PDB file of C-alpha atoms in Angstrom:
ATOM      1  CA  UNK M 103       0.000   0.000   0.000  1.00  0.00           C
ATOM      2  CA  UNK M 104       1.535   2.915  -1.306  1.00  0.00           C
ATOM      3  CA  UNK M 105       1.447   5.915   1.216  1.00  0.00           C
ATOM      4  CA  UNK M 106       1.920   8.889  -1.634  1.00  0.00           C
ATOM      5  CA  UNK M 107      -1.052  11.713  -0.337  1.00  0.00           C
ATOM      6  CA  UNK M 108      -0.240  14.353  -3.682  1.00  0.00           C
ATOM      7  CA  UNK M 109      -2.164  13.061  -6.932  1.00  0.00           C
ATOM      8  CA  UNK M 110       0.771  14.534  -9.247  1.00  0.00           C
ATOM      9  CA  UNK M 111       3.514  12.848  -7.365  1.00  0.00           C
ATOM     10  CA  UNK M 112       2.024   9.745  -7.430  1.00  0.00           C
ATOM     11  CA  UNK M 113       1.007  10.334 -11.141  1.00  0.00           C
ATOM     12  CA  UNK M 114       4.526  10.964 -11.942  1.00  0.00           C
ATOM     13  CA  UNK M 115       6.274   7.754  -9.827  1.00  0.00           C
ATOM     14  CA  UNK M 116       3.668   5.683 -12.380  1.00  0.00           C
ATOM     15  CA  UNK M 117       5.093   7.273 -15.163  1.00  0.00           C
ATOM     16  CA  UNK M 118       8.670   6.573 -13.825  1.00  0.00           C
ATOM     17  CA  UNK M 119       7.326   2.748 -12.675  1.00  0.00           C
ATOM     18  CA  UNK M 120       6.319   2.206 -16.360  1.00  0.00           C
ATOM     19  CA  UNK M 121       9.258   3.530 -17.660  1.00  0.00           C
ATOM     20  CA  UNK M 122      11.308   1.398 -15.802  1.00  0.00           C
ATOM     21  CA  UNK M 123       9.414  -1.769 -16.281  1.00  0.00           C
ATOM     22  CA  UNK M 124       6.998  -2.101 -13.360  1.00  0.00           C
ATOM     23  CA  UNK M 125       4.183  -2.023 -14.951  1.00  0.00           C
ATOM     24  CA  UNK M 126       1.885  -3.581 -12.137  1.00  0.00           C
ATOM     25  CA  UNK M 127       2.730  -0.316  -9.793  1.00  0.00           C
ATOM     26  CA  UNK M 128       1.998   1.739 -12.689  1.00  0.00           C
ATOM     27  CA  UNK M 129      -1.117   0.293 -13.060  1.00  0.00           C
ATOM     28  CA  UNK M 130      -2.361   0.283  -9.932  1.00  0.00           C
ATOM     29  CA  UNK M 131      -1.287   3.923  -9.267  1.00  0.00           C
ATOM     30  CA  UNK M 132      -3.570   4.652 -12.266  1.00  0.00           C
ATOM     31  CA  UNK M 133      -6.403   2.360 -11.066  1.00  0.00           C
ATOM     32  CA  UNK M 134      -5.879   4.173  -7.465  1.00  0.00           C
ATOM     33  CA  UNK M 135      -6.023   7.657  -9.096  1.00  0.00           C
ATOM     34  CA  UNK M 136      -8.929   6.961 -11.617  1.00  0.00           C
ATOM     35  CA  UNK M 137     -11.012   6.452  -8.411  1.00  0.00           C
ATOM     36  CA  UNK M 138     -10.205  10.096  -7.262  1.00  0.00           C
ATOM     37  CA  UNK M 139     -10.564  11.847 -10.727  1.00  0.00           C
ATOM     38  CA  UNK M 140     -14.548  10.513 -10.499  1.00  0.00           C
ATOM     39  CA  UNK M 141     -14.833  12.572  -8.000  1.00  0.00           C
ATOM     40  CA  UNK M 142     -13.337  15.664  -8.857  1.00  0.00           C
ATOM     41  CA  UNK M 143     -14.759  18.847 -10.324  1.00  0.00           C
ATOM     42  CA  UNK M 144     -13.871  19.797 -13.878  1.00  0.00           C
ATOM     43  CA  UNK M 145     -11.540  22.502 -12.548  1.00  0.00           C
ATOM     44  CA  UNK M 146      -9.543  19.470 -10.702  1.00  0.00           C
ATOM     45  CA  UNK M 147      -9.662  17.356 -13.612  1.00  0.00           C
ATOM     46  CA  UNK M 148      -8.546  20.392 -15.576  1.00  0.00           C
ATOM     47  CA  UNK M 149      -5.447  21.018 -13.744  1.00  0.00           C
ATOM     48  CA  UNK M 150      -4.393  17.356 -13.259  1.00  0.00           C
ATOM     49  CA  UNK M 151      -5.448  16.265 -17.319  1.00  0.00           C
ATOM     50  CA  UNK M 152      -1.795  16.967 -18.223  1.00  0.00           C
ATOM     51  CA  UNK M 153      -0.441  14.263 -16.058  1.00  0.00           C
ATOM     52  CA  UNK M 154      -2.811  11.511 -15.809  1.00  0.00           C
ATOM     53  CA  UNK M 155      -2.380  11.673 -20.034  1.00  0.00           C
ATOM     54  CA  UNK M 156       1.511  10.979 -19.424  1.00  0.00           C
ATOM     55  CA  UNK M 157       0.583   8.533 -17.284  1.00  0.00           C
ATOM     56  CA  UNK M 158      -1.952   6.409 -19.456  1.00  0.00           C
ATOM     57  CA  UNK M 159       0.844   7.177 -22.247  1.00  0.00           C
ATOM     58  CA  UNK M 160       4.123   5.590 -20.075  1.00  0.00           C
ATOM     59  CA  UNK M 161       1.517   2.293 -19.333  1.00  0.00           C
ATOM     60  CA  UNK M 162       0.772   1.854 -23.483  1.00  0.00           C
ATOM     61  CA  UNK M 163       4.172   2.554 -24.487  1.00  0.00           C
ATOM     62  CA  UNK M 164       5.363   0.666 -21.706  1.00  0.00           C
ATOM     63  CA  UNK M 165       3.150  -2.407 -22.870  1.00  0.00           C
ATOM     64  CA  UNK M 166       4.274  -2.716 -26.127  1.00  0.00           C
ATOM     65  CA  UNK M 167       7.018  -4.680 -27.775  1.00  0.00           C
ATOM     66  CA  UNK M 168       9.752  -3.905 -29.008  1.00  0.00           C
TER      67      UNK M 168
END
């Protein structure tokens, strides 16, 4: 159980998790922060799009074979 409070940190150690080839913390980051983008305002989701599209991004790329 991962103990990470800010949404953008976390965000961004799934991006660096997927980039490094742990794709099952990247995932469940994302799984873990999909739950709290439900239920934020479109001002929240605004400000945290950027990431959370890296993040999505790092897990396909990640995925894929080279």
């Amino acid at each position: 159980q991962m103990c990470i409070r800010d949404r953008n940190a976390r965000a961004q150690y799934g991006i660096w998790a997927a980039n490094n080839g742990d794709i099952t913390t990247a995932e469940q980051l994302k799984v873990d922060l999909d739950k709290d983008w439900k239920r934020w305002n479109k001002h929240s989701r605004s400000i945290h799009s950027e990431v959370f599209r890296r993040l999505s991004e790092a897990i396909t790329s990640s995925k894929r074979p080279e």
